PDB file of C-alpha atoms in Angstrom:
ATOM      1  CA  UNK P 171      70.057  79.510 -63.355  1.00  0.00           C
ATOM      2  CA  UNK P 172      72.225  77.798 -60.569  1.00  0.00           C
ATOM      3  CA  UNK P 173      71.013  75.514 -58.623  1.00  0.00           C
ATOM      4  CA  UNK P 174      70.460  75.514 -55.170  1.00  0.00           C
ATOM      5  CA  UNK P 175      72.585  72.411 -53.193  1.00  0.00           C
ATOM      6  CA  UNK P 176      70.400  72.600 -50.568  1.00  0.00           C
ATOM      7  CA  UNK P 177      67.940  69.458 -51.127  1.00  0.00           C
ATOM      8  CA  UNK P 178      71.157  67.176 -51.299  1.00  0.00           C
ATOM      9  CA  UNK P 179      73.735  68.822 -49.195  1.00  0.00           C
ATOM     10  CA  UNK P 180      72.178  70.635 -46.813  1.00  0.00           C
ATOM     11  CA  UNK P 181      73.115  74.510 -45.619  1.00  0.00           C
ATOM     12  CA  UNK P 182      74.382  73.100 -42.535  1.00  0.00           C
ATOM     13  CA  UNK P 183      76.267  76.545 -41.511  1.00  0.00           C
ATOM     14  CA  UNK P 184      76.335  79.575 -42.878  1.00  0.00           C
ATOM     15  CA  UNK P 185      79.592  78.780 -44.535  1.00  0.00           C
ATOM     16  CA  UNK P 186      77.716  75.934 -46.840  1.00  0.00           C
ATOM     17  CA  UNK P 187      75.342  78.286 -47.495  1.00  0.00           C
ATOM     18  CA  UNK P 188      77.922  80.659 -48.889  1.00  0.00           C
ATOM     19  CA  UNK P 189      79.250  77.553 -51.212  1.00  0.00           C
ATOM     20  CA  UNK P 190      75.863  77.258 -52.610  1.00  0.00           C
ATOM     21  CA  UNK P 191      75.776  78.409 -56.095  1.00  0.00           C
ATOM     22  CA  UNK P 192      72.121  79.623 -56.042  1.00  0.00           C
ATOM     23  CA  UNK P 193      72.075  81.111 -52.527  1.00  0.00           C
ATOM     24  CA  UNK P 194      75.638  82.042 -51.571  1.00  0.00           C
ATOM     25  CA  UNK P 195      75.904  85.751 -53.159  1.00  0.00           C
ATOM     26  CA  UNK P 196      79.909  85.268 -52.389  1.00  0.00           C
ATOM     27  CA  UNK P 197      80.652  82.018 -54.025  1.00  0.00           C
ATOM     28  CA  UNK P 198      83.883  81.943 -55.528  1.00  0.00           C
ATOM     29  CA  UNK P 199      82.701  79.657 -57.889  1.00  0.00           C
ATOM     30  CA  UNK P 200      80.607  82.995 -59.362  1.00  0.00           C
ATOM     31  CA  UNK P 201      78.405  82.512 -62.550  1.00  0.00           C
ATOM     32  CA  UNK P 202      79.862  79.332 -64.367  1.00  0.00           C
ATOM     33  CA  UNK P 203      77.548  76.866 -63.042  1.00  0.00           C
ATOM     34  CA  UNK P 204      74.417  78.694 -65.359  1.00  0.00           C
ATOM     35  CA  UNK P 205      75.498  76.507 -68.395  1.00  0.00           C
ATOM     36  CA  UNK P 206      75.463  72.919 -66.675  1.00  0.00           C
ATOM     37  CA  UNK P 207      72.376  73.320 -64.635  1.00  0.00           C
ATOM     38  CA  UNK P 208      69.282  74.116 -66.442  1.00  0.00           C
ATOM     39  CA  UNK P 209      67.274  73.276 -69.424  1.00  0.00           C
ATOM     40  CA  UNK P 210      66.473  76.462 -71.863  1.00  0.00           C
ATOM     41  CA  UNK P 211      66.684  78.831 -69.202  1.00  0.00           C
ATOM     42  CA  UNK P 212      64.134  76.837 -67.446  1.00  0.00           C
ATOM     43  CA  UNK P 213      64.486  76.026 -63.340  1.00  0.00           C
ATOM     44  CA  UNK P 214      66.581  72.859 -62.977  1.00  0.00           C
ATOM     45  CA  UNK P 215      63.871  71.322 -60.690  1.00  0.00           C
ATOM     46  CA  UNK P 216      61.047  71.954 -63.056  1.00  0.00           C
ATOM     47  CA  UNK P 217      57.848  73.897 -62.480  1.00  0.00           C
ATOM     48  CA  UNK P 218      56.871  70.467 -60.035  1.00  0.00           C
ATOM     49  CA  UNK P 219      52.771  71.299 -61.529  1.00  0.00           C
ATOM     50  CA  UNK P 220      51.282  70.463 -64.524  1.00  0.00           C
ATOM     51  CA  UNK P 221      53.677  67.040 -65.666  1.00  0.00           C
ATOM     52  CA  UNK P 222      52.420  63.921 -66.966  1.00  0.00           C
ATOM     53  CA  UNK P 223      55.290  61.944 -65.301  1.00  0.00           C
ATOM     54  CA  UNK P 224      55.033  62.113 -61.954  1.00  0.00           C
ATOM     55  CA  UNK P 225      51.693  62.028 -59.140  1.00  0.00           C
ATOM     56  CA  UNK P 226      52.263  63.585 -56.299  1.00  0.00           C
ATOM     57  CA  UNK P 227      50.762  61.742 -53.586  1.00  0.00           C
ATOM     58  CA  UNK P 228      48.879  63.473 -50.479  1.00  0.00           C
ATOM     59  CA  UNK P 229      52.039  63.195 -48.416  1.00  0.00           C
ATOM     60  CA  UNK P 230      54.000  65.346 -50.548  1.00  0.00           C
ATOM     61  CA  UNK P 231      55.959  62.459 -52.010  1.00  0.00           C
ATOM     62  CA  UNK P 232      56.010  61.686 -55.704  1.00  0.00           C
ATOM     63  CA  UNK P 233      55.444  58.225 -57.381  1.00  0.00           C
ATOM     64  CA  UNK P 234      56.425  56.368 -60.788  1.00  0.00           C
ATOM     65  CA  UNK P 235      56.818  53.015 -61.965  1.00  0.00           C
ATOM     66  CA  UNK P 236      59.336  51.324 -63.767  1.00  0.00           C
ATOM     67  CA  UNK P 237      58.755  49.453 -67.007  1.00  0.00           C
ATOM     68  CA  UNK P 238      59.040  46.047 -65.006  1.00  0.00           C
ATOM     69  CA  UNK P 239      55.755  47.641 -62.807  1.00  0.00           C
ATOM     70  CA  UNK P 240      57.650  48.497 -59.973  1.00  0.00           C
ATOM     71  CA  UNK P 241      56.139  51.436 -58.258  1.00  0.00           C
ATOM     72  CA  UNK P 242      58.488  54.139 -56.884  1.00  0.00           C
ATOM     73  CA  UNK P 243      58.168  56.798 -54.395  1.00  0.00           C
ATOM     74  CA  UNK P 244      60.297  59.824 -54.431  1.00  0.00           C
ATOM     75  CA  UNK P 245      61.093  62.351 -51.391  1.00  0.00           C
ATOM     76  CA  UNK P 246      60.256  66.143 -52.270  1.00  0.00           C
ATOM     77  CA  UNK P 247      64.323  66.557 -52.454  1.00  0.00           C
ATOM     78  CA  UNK P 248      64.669  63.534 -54.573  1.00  0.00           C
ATOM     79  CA  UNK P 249      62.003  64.327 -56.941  1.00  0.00           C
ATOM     80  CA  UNK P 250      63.382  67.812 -57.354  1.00  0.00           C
ATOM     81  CA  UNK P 251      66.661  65.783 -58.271  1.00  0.00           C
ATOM     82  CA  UNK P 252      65.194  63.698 -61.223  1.00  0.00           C
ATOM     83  CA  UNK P 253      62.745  65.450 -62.007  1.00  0.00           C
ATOM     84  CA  UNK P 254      64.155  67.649 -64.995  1.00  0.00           C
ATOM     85  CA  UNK P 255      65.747  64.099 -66.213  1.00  0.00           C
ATOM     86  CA  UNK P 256      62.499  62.462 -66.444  1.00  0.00           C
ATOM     87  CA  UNK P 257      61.059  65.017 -68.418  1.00  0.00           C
ATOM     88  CA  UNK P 258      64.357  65.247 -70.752  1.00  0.00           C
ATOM     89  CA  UNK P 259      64.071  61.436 -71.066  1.00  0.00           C
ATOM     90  CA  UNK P 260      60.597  61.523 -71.995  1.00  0.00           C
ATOM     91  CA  UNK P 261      61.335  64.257 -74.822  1.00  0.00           C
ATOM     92  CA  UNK P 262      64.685  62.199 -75.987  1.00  0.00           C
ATOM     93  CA  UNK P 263      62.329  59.086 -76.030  1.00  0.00           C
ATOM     94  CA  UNK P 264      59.552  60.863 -78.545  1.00  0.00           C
ATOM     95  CA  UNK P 265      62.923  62.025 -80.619  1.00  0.00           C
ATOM     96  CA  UNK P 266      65.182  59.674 -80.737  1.00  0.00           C
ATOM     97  CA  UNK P 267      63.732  56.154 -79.044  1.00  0.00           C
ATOM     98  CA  UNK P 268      66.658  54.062 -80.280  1.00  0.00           C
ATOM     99  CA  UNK P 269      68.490  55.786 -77.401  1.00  0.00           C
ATOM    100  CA  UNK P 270      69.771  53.511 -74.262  1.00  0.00           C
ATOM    101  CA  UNK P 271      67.823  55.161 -70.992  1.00  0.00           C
ATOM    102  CA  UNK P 272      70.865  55.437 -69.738  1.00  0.00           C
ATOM    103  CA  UNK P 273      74.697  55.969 -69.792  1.00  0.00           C
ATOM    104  CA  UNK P 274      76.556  54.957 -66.940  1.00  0.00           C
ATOM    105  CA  UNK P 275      79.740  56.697 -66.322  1.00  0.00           C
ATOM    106  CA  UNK P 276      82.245  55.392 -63.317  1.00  0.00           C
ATOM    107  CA  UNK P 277      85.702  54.785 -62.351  1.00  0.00           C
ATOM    108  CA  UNK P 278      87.641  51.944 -64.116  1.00  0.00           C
ATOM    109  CA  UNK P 279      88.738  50.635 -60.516  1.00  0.00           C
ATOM    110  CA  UNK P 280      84.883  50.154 -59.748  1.00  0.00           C
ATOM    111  CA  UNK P 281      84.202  48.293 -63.253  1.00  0.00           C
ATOM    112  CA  UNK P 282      84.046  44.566 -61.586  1.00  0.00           C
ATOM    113  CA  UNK P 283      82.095  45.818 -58.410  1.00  0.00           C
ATOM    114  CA  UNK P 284      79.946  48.747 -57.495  1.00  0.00           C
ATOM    115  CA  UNK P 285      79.395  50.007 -61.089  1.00  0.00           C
ATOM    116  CA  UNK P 286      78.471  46.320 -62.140  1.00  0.00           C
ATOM    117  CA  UNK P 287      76.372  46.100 -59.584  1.00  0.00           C
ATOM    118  CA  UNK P 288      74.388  49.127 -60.229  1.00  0.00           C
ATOM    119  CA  UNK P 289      74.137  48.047 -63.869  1.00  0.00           C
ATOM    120  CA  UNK P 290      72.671  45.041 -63.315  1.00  0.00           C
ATOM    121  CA  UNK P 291      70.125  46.979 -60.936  1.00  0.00           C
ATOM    122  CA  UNK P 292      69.428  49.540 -63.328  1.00  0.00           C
ATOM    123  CA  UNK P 293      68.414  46.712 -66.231  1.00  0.00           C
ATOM    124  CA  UNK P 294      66.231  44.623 -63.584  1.00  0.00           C
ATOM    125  CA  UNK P 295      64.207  47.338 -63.237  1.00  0.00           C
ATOM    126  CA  UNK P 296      63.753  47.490 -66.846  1.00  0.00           C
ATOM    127  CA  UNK P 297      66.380  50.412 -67.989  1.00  0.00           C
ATOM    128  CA  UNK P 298      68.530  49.862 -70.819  1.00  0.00           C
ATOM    129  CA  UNK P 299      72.251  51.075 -70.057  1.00  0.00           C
ATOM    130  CA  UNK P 300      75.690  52.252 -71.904  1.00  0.00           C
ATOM    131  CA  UNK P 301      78.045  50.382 -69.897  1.00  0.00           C
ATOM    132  CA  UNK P 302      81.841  49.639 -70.236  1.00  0.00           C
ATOM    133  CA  UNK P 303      82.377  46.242 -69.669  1.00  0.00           C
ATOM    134  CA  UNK P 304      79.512  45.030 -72.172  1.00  0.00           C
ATOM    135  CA  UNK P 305      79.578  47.643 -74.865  1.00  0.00           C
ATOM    136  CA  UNK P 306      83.143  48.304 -75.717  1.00  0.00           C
ATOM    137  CA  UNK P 307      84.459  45.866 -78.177  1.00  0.00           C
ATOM    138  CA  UNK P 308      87.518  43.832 -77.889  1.00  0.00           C
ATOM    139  CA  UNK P 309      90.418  45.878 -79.857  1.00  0.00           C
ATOM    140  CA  UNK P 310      88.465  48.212 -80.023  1.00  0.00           C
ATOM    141  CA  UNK P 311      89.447  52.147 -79.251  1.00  0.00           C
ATOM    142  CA  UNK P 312      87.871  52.989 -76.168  1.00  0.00           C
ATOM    143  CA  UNK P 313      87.616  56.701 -76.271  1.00  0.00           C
ATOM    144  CA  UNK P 314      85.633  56.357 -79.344  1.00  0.00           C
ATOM    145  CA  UNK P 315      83.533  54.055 -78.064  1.00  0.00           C
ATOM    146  CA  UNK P 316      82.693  55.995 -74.815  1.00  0.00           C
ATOM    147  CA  UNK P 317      81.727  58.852 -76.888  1.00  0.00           C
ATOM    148  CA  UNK P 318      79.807  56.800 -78.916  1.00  0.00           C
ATOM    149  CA  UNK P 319      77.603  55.645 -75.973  1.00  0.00           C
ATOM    150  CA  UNK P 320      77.412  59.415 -74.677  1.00  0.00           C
ATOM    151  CA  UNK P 321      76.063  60.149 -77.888  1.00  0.00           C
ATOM    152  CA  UNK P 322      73.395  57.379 -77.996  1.00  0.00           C
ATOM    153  CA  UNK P 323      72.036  57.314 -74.282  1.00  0.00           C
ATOM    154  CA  UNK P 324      69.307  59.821 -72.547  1.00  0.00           C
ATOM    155  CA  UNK P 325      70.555  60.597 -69.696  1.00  0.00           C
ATOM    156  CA  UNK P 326      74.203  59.736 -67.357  1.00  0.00           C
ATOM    157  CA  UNK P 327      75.144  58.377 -64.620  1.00  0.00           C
ATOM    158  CA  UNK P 328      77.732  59.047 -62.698  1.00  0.00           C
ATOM    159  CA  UNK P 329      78.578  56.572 -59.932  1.00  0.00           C
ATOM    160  CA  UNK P 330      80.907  58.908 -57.247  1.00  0.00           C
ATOM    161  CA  UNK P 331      82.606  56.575 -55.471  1.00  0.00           C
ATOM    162  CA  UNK P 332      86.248  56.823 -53.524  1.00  0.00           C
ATOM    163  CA  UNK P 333      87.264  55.673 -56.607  1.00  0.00           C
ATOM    164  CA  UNK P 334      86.190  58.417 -59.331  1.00  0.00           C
ATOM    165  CA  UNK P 335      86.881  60.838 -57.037  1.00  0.00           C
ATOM    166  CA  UNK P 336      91.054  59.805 -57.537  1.00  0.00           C
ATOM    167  CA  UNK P 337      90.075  59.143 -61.508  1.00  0.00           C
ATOM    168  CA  UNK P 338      88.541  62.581 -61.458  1.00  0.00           C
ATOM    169  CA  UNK P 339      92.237  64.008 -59.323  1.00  0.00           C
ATOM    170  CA  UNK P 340      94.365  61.864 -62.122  1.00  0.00           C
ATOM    171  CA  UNK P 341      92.281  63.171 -65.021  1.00  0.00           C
ATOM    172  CA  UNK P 342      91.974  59.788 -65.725  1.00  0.00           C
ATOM    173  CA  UNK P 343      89.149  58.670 -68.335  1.00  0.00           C
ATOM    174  CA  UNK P 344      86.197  58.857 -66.276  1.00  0.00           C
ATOM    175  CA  UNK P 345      87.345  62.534 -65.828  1.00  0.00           C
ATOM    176  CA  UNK P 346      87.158  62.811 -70.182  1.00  0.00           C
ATOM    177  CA  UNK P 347      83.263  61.106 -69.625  1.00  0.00           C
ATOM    178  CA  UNK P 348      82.274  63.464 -67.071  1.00  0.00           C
ATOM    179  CA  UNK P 349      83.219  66.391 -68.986  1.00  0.00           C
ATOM    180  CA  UNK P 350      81.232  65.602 -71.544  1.00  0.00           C
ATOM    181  CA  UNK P 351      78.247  64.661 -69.536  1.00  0.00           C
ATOM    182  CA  UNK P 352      78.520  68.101 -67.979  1.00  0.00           C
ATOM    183  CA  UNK P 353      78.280  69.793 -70.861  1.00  0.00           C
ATOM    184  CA  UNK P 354      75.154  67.943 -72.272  1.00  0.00           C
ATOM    185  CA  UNK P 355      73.373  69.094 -68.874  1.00  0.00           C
ATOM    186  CA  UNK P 356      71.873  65.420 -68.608  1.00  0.00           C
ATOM    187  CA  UNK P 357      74.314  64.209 -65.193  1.00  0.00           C
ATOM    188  CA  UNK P 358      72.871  62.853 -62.533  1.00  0.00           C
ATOM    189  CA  UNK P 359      75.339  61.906 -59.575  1.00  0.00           C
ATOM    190  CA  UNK P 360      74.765  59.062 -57.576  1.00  0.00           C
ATOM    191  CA  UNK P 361      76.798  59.422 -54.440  1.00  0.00           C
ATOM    192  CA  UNK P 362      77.807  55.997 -53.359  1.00  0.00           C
ATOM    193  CA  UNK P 363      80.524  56.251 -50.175  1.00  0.00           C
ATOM    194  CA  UNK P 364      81.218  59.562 -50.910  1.00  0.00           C
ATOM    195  CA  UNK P 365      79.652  62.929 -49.537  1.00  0.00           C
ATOM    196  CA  UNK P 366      78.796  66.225 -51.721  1.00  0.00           C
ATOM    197  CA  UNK P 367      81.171  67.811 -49.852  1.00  0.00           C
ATOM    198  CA  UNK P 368      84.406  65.568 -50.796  1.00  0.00           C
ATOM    199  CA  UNK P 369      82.973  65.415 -54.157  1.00  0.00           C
ATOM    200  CA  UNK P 370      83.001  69.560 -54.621  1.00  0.00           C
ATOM    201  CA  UNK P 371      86.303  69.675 -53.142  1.00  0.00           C
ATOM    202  CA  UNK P 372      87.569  67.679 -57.045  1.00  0.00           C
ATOM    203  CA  UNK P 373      84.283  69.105 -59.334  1.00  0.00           C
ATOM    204  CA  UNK P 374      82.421  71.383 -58.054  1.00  0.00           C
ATOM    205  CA  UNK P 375      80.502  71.392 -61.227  1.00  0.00           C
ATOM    206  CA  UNK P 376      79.459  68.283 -60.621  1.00  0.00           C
ATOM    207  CA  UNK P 377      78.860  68.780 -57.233  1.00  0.00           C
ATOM    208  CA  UNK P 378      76.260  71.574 -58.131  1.00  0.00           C
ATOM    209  CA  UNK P 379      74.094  68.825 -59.639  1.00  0.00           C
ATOM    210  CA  UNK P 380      71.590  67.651 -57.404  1.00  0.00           C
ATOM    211  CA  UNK P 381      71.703  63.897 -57.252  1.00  0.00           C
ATOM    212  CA  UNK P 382      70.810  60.362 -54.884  1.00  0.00           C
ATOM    213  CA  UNK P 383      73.241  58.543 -52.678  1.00  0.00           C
ATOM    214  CA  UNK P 384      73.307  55.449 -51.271  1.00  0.00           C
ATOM    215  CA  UNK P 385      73.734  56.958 -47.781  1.00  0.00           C
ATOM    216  CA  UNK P 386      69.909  56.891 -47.633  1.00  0.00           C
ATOM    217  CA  UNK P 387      68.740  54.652 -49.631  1.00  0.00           C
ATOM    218  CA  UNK P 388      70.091  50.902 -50.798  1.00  0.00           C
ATOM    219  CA  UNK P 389      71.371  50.500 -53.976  1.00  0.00           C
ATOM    220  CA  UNK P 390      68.258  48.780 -55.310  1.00  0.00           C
ATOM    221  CA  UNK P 391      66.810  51.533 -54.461  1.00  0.00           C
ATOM    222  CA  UNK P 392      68.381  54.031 -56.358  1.00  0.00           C
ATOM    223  CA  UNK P 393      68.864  52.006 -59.394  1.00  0.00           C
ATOM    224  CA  UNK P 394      64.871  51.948 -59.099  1.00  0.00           C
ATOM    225  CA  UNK P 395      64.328  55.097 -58.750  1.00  0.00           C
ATOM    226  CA  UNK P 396      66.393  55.972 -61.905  1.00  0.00           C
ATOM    227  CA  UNK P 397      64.993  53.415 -63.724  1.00  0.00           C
ATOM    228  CA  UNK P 398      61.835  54.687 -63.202  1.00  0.00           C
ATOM    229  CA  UNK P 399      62.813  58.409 -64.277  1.00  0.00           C
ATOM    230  CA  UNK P 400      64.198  57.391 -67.338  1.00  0.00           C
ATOM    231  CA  UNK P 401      61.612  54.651 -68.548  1.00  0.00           C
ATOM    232  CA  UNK P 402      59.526  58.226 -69.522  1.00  0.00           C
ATOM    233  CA  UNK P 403      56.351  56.212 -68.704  1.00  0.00           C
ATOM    234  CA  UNK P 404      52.980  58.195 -68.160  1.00  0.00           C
ATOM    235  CA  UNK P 405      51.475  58.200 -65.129  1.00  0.00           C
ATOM    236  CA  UNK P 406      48.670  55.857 -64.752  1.00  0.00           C
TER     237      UNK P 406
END
């Protein structure tokens, strides 16, 4: 089923709401979205009634913890974002628990900076993460390694910044990553100085995912907020 872009992106005019893969009945982008964005068959945003892994509180927010007891509170949209992660995470966990939580994908420019960052966010709140700069071996070959870590990690990352988006136009390797994260249909974008709408203009596969960005939340935040999805924690 395709996914409405709605609860990250907005139908600001009818001519978003045309780009939409799940409401526009003219989108030029037609059926090829149905592979990446559900589980099964299943709705991408999950039946939201009836999980184990996330409360609902009475103002229509949603709350989890992470594994270092940091409590979380999710927006409707964001929740309907994660959502189908957390509950992939928390079957991958029963399956396969030598798994990294996560695996995060980014541009090689942002390596020493933003995607560091977020790393180091991600583990203080108690995730373990596939990343780069700490898990590829010296002399090692990288491609091999990267698909090693895709292999052996729940759930990806991927950190849009200005700088993936010209990886992503160069077909660079963070282009190779995100290929194969879309075809696993376990990608969550995190939208960090760059809009949906600049990111559909280079993958509009990725684009169709719904995600969190830093233009609403701090980066703390959002490395929370993923931590908490993935730690596949019961609520209490």
């Amino acid at each position: 089923m395709a996914q409405c872009t709605a609860p990250v992106r907005g139908h600001r005019s009818p001519a978003a709401a045309a780009d939409c893969p799940a409401c526009g009945g003219r989108s030029r982008y037609g059926s090829s979205y149905s592979s990446y964005s559900s589980y099964g068959g299943s709705s991408p945003y999950g039946s939201g009634r009836g999980s184990t892994y996330g409360a609902p509180s009475s103002g229509g927010s949603t709350s989890r913890r992470t594994r270092t007891g940091r409590s979380v509170s999710y927006s409707p949209s964001e929740w309907r974002a994660v959502e189908p992660y957390a509950e992939k995470a928390a079957e991958q966990a029963r399956a396969h628990p030598e798994r990294r939580d996560l695996f995060l994908c980014h541009a090689w420019d942002d390596r020493q900076g933003s995607a560091a960052d977020l790393n180091r966010l991600l583990k203080a709140n108690g995730a373990s993460v596939w990343f780069s700069e700490e898990d590829i071996p010296l002399g090692s070959l990288m491609i091999r390694e990267i698909d090693k870590g895709l292999r052996n990690s729940r759930i990806g990352i991927v950190l849009v910044t200005p700088a993936l988006i010209k990886s992503i136009n160069n077909e660079g390797i963070a282009e190779k990553e995100l290929a194969v994260l879309l075809a696993s249909r376990r990608v969550v974008p995190v939208m960090h100085g760059v809009t949906f709408d600049e990111l559909n203009d280079v993958s509009t596969m990725l684009a169709s995912h719904a995600g969190l960005s830093t233009a609403t939340s701090s980066l703390d935040d959002v490395a929370a907020k993923l931590a908490a999805a993935a730690a596949a924690l019961p609520v209490a």
